[in-house]
Amino acid sequence: MTVPMSWSHGREPGLGSRAVAAGWRTLVRAYLGAAHGLRVDGLEHLPEPPFVMVANHGSHLDALTLAAALPRRMAANAFALAAGDTFFSNAPVAAFAAYAVNALPVWRRRTTAADLDALRARLQEDRAVLILFPEGTRTRDGVMGPFRSGVGALVAGTPVPVVPCFLAGAWAAWPPGRGVPR
């Protein structure tokens, strides 16, 4: 997993960066609403942070959608866990993932107990919202795959709630292998 102890290093928000981030979230939510008919149900059931959001994973739209669905007061401190080998392997994609999606790299098959301990501590200390996909990868056929153990290992022994979410339509809008969303 290898998430740095200071996961916001280099991204400490000032007034300008907060305004840019809020503007970006507004644009993403407007795009998702106009182009994909975004509808969010159940916000009244969200606990106060910290918590972990888990959802089915069919599209690169998923993390953007879950972050856009959060109330503004929670969105600024929400982080999507993203595959390091996909989203942090080159500088332009890493910059987009880190700044536009607020993603944290997860290096598959290299996660240690110390990495999970550090992430668990930061989750609680920073009262963060983590967005993750327990399948570990996007579905190739639209059917949810088996869960990996990461979510359980992350929250085991903590009072941090796990919020189950369901994304309908994201796989159809932008399945793996398609160049752009439809």
PDB file of C-alpha atoms in Angstrom:
ATOM      1  CA  MET A   1       0.000   0.000   0.000  1.00  0.00           C
ATOM      2  CA  THR A   2       2.741   2.435   0.966  1.00  0.00           C
ATOM      3  CA  VAL A   3       0.750   5.512   1.905  1.00  0.00           C
ATOM      4  CA  PRO A   4       3.058   8.134   3.377  1.00  0.00           C
ATOM      5  CA  MET A   5       2.536   9.032   7.030  1.00  0.00           C
ATOM      6  CA  SER A   6       1.798  12.596   5.989  1.00  0.00           C
ATOM      7  CA  TRP A   7      -0.542  11.825   3.132  1.00  0.00           C
ATOM      8  CA  SER A   8      -1.326  15.473   2.588  1.00  0.00           C
ATOM      9  CA  HIS A   9       2.367  16.342   2.203  1.00  0.00           C
ATOM     10  CA  GLY A  10       2.629  18.954  -0.492  1.00  0.00           C
ATOM     11  CA  ARG A  11      -1.133  19.395  -0.560  1.00  0.00           C
ATOM     12  CA  GLU A  12      -1.756  21.429   2.564  1.00  0.00           C
ATOM     13  CA  PRO A  13      -4.812  23.482   1.636  1.00  0.00           C
ATOM     14  CA  GLY A  14      -4.730  27.241   1.578  1.00  0.00           C
ATOM     15  CA  LEU A  15      -7.639  29.462   0.651  1.00  0.00           C
ATOM     16  CA  GLY A  16      -6.779  29.340  -3.058  1.00  0.00           C
ATOM     17  CA  SER A  17      -6.419  25.574  -3.226  1.00  0.00           C
ATOM     18  CA  ARG A  18      -9.627  25.089  -1.248  1.00  0.00           C
ATOM     19  CA  ALA A  19     -11.471  27.314  -3.730  1.00  0.00           C
ATOM     20  CA  VAL A  20     -10.009  25.436  -6.710  1.00  0.00           C
ATOM     21  CA  ALA A  21     -10.903  22.077  -5.139  1.00  0.00           C
ATOM     22  CA  ALA A  22     -14.460  23.227  -4.393  1.00  0.00           C
ATOM     23  CA  GLY A  23     -14.812  24.536  -7.941  1.00  0.00           C
ATOM     24  CA  TRP A  24     -13.506  21.263  -9.357  1.00  0.00           C
ATOM     25  CA  ARG A  25     -15.959  19.235  -7.254  1.00  0.00           C
ATOM     26  CA  THR A  26     -18.806  21.475  -8.451  1.00  0.00           C
ATOM     27  CA  LEU A  27     -17.781  20.971 -12.102  1.00  0.00           C
ATOM     28  CA  VAL A  28     -17.473  17.199 -11.681  1.00  0.00           C
ATOM     29  CA  ARG A  29     -20.863  16.972 -10.008  1.00  0.00           C
ATOM     30  CA  ALA A  30     -22.435  19.146 -12.746  1.00  0.00           C
ATOM     31  CA  TYR A  31     -20.832  16.972 -15.462  1.00  0.00           C
ATOM     32  CA  LEU A  32     -22.000  13.756 -13.804  1.00  0.00           C
ATOM     33  CA  GLY A  33     -25.497  15.167 -13.433  1.00  0.00           C
ATOM     34  CA  ALA A  34     -25.765  16.501 -16.998  1.00  0.00           C
ATOM     35  CA  ALA A  35     -23.960  13.745 -18.891  1.00  0.00           C
ATOM     36  CA  HIS A  36     -24.810  10.715 -16.765  1.00  0.00           C
ATOM     37  CA  GLY A  37     -27.928  11.638 -14.781  1.00  0.00           C
ATOM     38  CA  LEU A  38     -26.230  11.457 -11.376  1.00  0.00           C
ATOM     39  CA  ARG A  39     -28.724  10.831  -8.613  1.00  0.00           C
ATOM     40  CA  VAL A  40     -27.671  10.316  -5.010  1.00  0.00           C
ATOM     41  CA  ASP A  41     -29.863   8.496  -2.502  1.00  0.00           C
ATOM     42  CA  GLY A  42     -29.220   7.941   1.197  1.00  0.00           C
ATOM     43  CA  LEU A  43     -26.973  10.850   2.176  1.00  0.00           C
ATOM     44  CA  GLU A  44     -28.944  11.143   5.395  1.00  0.00           C
ATOM     45  CA  HIS A  45     -27.456   7.802   6.478  1.00  0.00           C
ATOM     46  CA  LEU A  46     -23.825   8.946   6.334  1.00  0.00           C
ATOM     47  CA  PRO A  47     -22.085   8.988   9.714  1.00  0.00           C
ATOM     48  CA  GLU A  48     -19.743  11.751  10.767  1.00  0.00           C
ATOM     49  CA  PRO A  49     -16.155  11.114   9.631  1.00  0.00           C
ATOM     50  CA  PRO A  50     -14.049   9.138   9.911  1.00  0.00           C
ATOM     51  CA  PHE A  51     -15.590   6.415   7.795  1.00  0.00           C
ATOM     52  CA  VAL A  52     -14.778   4.209   4.838  1.00  0.00           C
ATOM     53  CA  MET A  53     -16.995   4.165   1.742  1.00  0.00           C
ATOM     54  CA  VAL A  54     -16.945   0.904  -0.222  1.00  0.00           C
ATOM     55  CA  ALA A  55     -18.645   0.308  -3.549  1.00  0.00           C
ATOM     56  CA  ASN A  56     -18.786  -1.895  -6.585  1.00  0.00           C
ATOM     57  CA  HIS A  57     -16.103  -0.975  -9.112  1.00  0.00           C
ATOM     58  CA  GLY A  58     -16.894  -0.949 -12.808  1.00  0.00           C
ATOM     59  CA  SER A  59     -15.515   2.314 -14.113  1.00  0.00           C
ATOM     60  CA  HIS A  60     -12.946   5.060 -13.720  1.00  0.00           C
ATOM     61  CA  LEU A  61     -15.984   7.260 -12.989  1.00  0.00           C
ATOM     62  CA  ASP A  62     -16.579   5.480  -9.666  1.00  0.00           C
ATOM     63  CA  ALA A  63     -14.201   7.399  -7.380  1.00  0.00           C
ATOM     64  CA  LEU A  64     -15.195  10.729  -8.952  1.00  0.00           C
ATOM     65  CA  THR A  65     -18.862   9.870  -8.469  1.00  0.00           C
ATOM     66  CA  LEU A  66     -18.511   8.866  -4.825  1.00  0.00           C
ATOM     67  CA  ALA A  67     -16.453  11.959  -4.009  1.00  0.00           C
ATOM     68  CA  ALA A  68     -18.939  14.197  -5.849  1.00  0.00           C
ATOM     69  CA  ALA A  69     -21.819  12.617  -3.953  1.00  0.00           C
ATOM     70  CA  LEU A  70     -20.420  13.575  -0.544  1.00  0.00           C
ATOM     71  CA  PRO A  71     -21.684  16.686   1.226  1.00  0.00           C
ATOM     72  CA  ARG A  72     -19.285  19.618   0.807  1.00  0.00           C
ATOM     73  CA  ARG A  73     -18.225  19.539   4.459  1.00  0.00           C
ATOM     74  CA  MET A  74     -16.925  15.976   3.982  1.00  0.00           C
ATOM     75  CA  ALA A  75     -15.630  16.122   0.422  1.00  0.00           C
ATOM     76  CA  ALA A  76     -12.478  18.128   1.103  1.00  0.00           C
ATOM     77  CA  ASN A  77     -11.186  15.422   3.442  1.00  0.00           C
ATOM     78  CA  ALA A  78     -12.156  12.461   1.255  1.00  0.00           C
ATOM     79  CA  PHE A  79      -9.449  10.344  -0.349  1.00  0.00           C
ATOM     80  CA  ALA A  80      -9.870   7.634  -2.954  1.00  0.00           C
ATOM     81  CA  LEU A  81      -7.427   4.752  -2.718  1.00  0.00           C
ATOM     82  CA  ALA A  82      -6.111   4.166  -6.244  1.00  0.00           C
ATOM     83  CA  ALA A  83      -3.903   1.526  -7.819  1.00  0.00           C
ATOM     84  CA  GLY A  84      -0.388   2.945  -7.690  1.00  0.00           C
ATOM     85  CA  ASP A  85       0.755   0.990 -10.745  1.00  0.00           C
ATOM     86  CA  THR A  86      -2.055   2.541 -12.823  1.00  0.00           C
ATOM     87  CA  PHE A  87      -2.492   6.061 -11.447  1.00  0.00           C
ATOM     88  CA  PHE A  88       0.941   6.897 -10.055  1.00  0.00           C
ATOM     89  CA  SER A  89       3.310   5.443 -12.649  1.00  0.00           C
ATOM     90  CA  ASN A  90       3.819   8.668 -14.628  1.00  0.00           C
ATOM     91  CA  ALA A  91       3.836  12.314 -13.579  1.00  0.00           C
ATOM     92  CA  PRO A  92       0.831  13.728 -15.525  1.00  0.00           C
ATOM     93  CA  VAL A  93      -1.522  10.917 -14.485  1.00  0.00           C
ATOM     94  CA  ALA A  94      -0.208  11.017 -10.906  1.00  0.00           C
ATOM     95  CA  ALA A  95      -0.779  14.780 -10.729  1.00  0.00           C
ATOM     96  CA  PHE A  96      -4.347  14.374 -11.973  1.00  0.00           C
ATOM     97  CA  ALA A  97      -5.026  11.523  -9.543  1.00  0.00           C
ATOM     98  CA  ALA A  98      -3.532  13.361  -6.575  1.00  0.00           C
ATOM     99  CA  TYR A  99      -4.948  16.811  -7.176  1.00  0.00           C
ATOM    100  CA  ALA A 100      -8.182  16.277  -9.112  1.00  0.00           C
ATOM    101  CA  VAL A 101      -9.339  13.042  -7.497  1.00  0.00           C
ATOM    102  CA  ASN A 102      -7.498  13.426  -4.161  1.00  0.00           C
ATOM    103  CA  ALA A 103      -6.247   9.881  -4.644  1.00  0.00           C
ATOM    104  CA  LEU A 104      -3.751   8.030  -2.495  1.00  0.00           C
ATOM    105  CA  PRO A 105      -1.611   5.307  -4.078  1.00  0.00           C
ATOM    106  CA  VAL A 106      -2.083   1.680  -3.111  1.00  0.00           C
ATOM    107  CA  TRP A 107       0.709  -0.496  -4.393  1.00  0.00           C
ATOM    108  CA  ARG A 108      -0.877  -3.869  -5.048  1.00  0.00           C
ATOM    109  CA  ARG A 109       0.848  -6.911  -3.604  1.00  0.00           C
ATOM    110  CA  ARG A 110       3.227  -4.695  -1.614  1.00  0.00           C
ATOM    111  CA  THR A 111       0.988  -3.696   1.287  1.00  0.00           C
ATOM    112  CA  THR A 112       2.475  -4.382   4.701  1.00  0.00           C
ATOM    113  CA  ALA A 113       0.931  -4.402   8.158  1.00  0.00           C
ATOM    114  CA  ALA A 114       2.805  -1.161   8.879  1.00  0.00           C
ATOM    115  CA  ASP A 115       1.207   0.457   5.807  1.00  0.00           C
ATOM    116  CA  LEU A 116      -2.264  -0.505   7.043  1.00  0.00           C
ATOM    117  CA  ASP A 117      -1.442   0.726  10.542  1.00  0.00           C
ATOM    118  CA  ALA A 118      -0.321   4.106   9.167  1.00  0.00           C
ATOM    119  CA  LEU A 119      -3.397   4.438   6.975  1.00  0.00           C
ATOM    120  CA  ARG A 120      -5.702   3.427   9.851  1.00  0.00           C
ATOM    121  CA  ALA A 121      -4.081   5.998  12.150  1.00  0.00           C
ATOM    122  CA  ARG A 122      -4.349   8.802   9.582  1.00  0.00           C
ATOM    123  CA  LEU A 123      -7.955   7.892   8.825  1.00  0.00           C
ATOM    124  CA  GLN A 124      -8.884   8.341  12.468  1.00  0.00           C
ATOM    125  CA  GLU A 125      -6.596  11.263  13.353  1.00  0.00           C
ATOM    126  CA  ASP A 126      -7.589  13.317  10.307  1.00  0.00           C
ATOM    127  CA  ARG A 127     -11.278  12.304  10.532  1.00  0.00           C
ATOM    128  CA  ALA A 128     -11.053  11.390   6.870  1.00  0.00           C
ATOM    129  CA  VAL A 129     -13.351   9.634   4.452  1.00  0.00           C
ATOM    130  CA  LEU A 130     -11.659   6.879   2.477  1.00  0.00           C
ATOM    131  CA  ILE A 131     -13.173   5.672  -0.775  1.00  0.00           C
ATOM    132  CA  LEU A 132     -12.187   2.192  -1.800  1.00  0.00           C
ATOM    133  CA  PHE A 133     -13.312  -0.720  -3.869  1.00  0.00           C
ATOM    134  CA  PRO A 134     -13.104  -4.064  -2.077  1.00  0.00           C
ATOM    135  CA  GLU A 135     -12.889  -6.030  -5.340  1.00  0.00           C
ATOM    136  CA  GLY A 136      -9.441  -4.497  -5.885  1.00  0.00           C
ATOM    137  CA  THR A 137     -10.023  -3.946  -9.601  1.00  0.00           C
ATOM    138  CA  ARG A 138     -12.729  -2.891 -12.040  1.00  0.00           C
ATOM    139  CA  THR A 139     -15.125  -5.561 -13.222  1.00  0.00           C
ATOM    140  CA  ARG A 140     -14.643  -6.637 -16.824  1.00  0.00           C
ATOM    141  CA  ASP A 141     -18.197  -7.907 -17.313  1.00  0.00           C
ATOM    142  CA  GLY A 142     -20.338  -5.666 -15.077  1.00  0.00           C
ATOM    143  CA  VAL A 143     -20.691  -8.339 -12.384  1.00  0.00           C
ATOM    144  CA  MET A 144     -19.309  -7.622  -8.920  1.00  0.00           C
ATOM    145  CA  GLY A 145     -16.289  -9.751  -8.096  1.00  0.00           C
ATOM    146  CA  PRO A 146     -15.179 -11.294  -4.811  1.00  0.00           C
ATOM    147  CA  PHE A 147     -13.908  -8.978  -2.101  1.00  0.00           C
ATOM    148  CA  ARG A 148     -10.298  -8.869  -1.053  1.00  0.00           C
ATOM    149  CA  SER A 149      -9.340  -8.631   2.608  1.00  0.00           C
ATOM    150  CA  GLY A 150      -8.140  -4.997   2.594  1.00  0.00           C
ATOM    151  CA  VAL A 151     -11.285  -3.341   3.970  1.00  0.00           C
ATOM    152  CA  GLY A 152     -11.534  -5.738   6.871  1.00  0.00           C
ATOM    153  CA  ALA A 153      -7.851  -5.420   7.676  1.00  0.00           C
ATOM    154  CA  LEU A 154      -8.076  -1.622   7.522  1.00  0.00           C
ATOM    155  CA  VAL A 155     -10.977  -1.216   9.958  1.00  0.00           C
ATOM    156  CA  ALA A 156     -10.466  -4.255  12.192  1.00  0.00           C
ATOM    157  CA  GLY A 157     -10.340  -3.255  15.839  1.00  0.00           C
ATOM    158  CA  THR A 158     -11.440   0.340  15.210  1.00  0.00           C
ATOM    159  CA  PRO A 159     -14.761   2.118  15.685  1.00  0.00           C
ATOM    160  CA  VAL A 160     -14.579   3.334  12.052  1.00  0.00           C
ATOM    161  CA  PRO A 161     -17.812   2.516  10.215  1.00  0.00           C
ATOM    162  CA  VAL A 162     -17.888   1.098   6.705  1.00  0.00           C
ATOM    163  CA  VAL A 163     -20.546   2.643   4.468  1.00  0.00           C
ATOM    164  CA  PRO A 164     -21.685   0.341   1.661  1.00  0.00           C
ATOM    165  CA  CYS A 165     -22.520   2.134  -1.592  1.00  0.00           C
ATOM    166  CA  PHE A 166     -23.891   0.929  -4.904  1.00  0.00           C
ATOM    167  CA  LEU A 167     -23.078   2.578  -8.208  1.00  0.00           C
ATOM    168  CA  ALA A 168     -25.563   1.889 -10.990  1.00  0.00           C
ATOM    169  CA  GLY A 169     -24.726   2.790 -14.579  1.00  0.00           C
ATOM    170  CA  ALA A 170     -21.024   3.605 -14.230  1.00  0.00           C
ATOM    171  CA  TRP A 171     -19.880   0.378 -15.903  1.00  0.00           C
ATOM    172  CA  ALA A 172     -22.229   0.973 -18.845  1.00  0.00           C
ATOM    173  CA  ALA A 173     -21.045   4.588 -19.120  1.00  0.00           C
ATOM    174  CA  TRP A 174     -17.318   3.808 -19.121  1.00  0.00           C
ATOM    175  CA  PRO A 175     -16.367   0.133 -19.006  1.00  0.00           C
ATOM    176  CA  PRO A 176     -12.739  -0.996 -18.985  1.00  0.00           C
ATOM    177  CA  GLY A 177     -11.243  -0.843 -22.445  1.00  0.00           C
ATOM    178  CA  ARG A 178     -13.331   2.060 -23.663  1.00  0.00           C
ATOM    179  CA  GLY A 179     -11.355   5.246 -24.360  1.00  0.00           C
ATOM    180  CA  VAL A 180     -13.874   7.842 -23.161  1.00  0.00           C
ATOM    181  CA  PRO A 181     -17.155   7.787 -21.238  1.00  0.00           C
ATOM    182  CA  ARG A 182     -20.434   7.647 -23.143  1.00  0.00           C
TER     183      ARG A 182
END
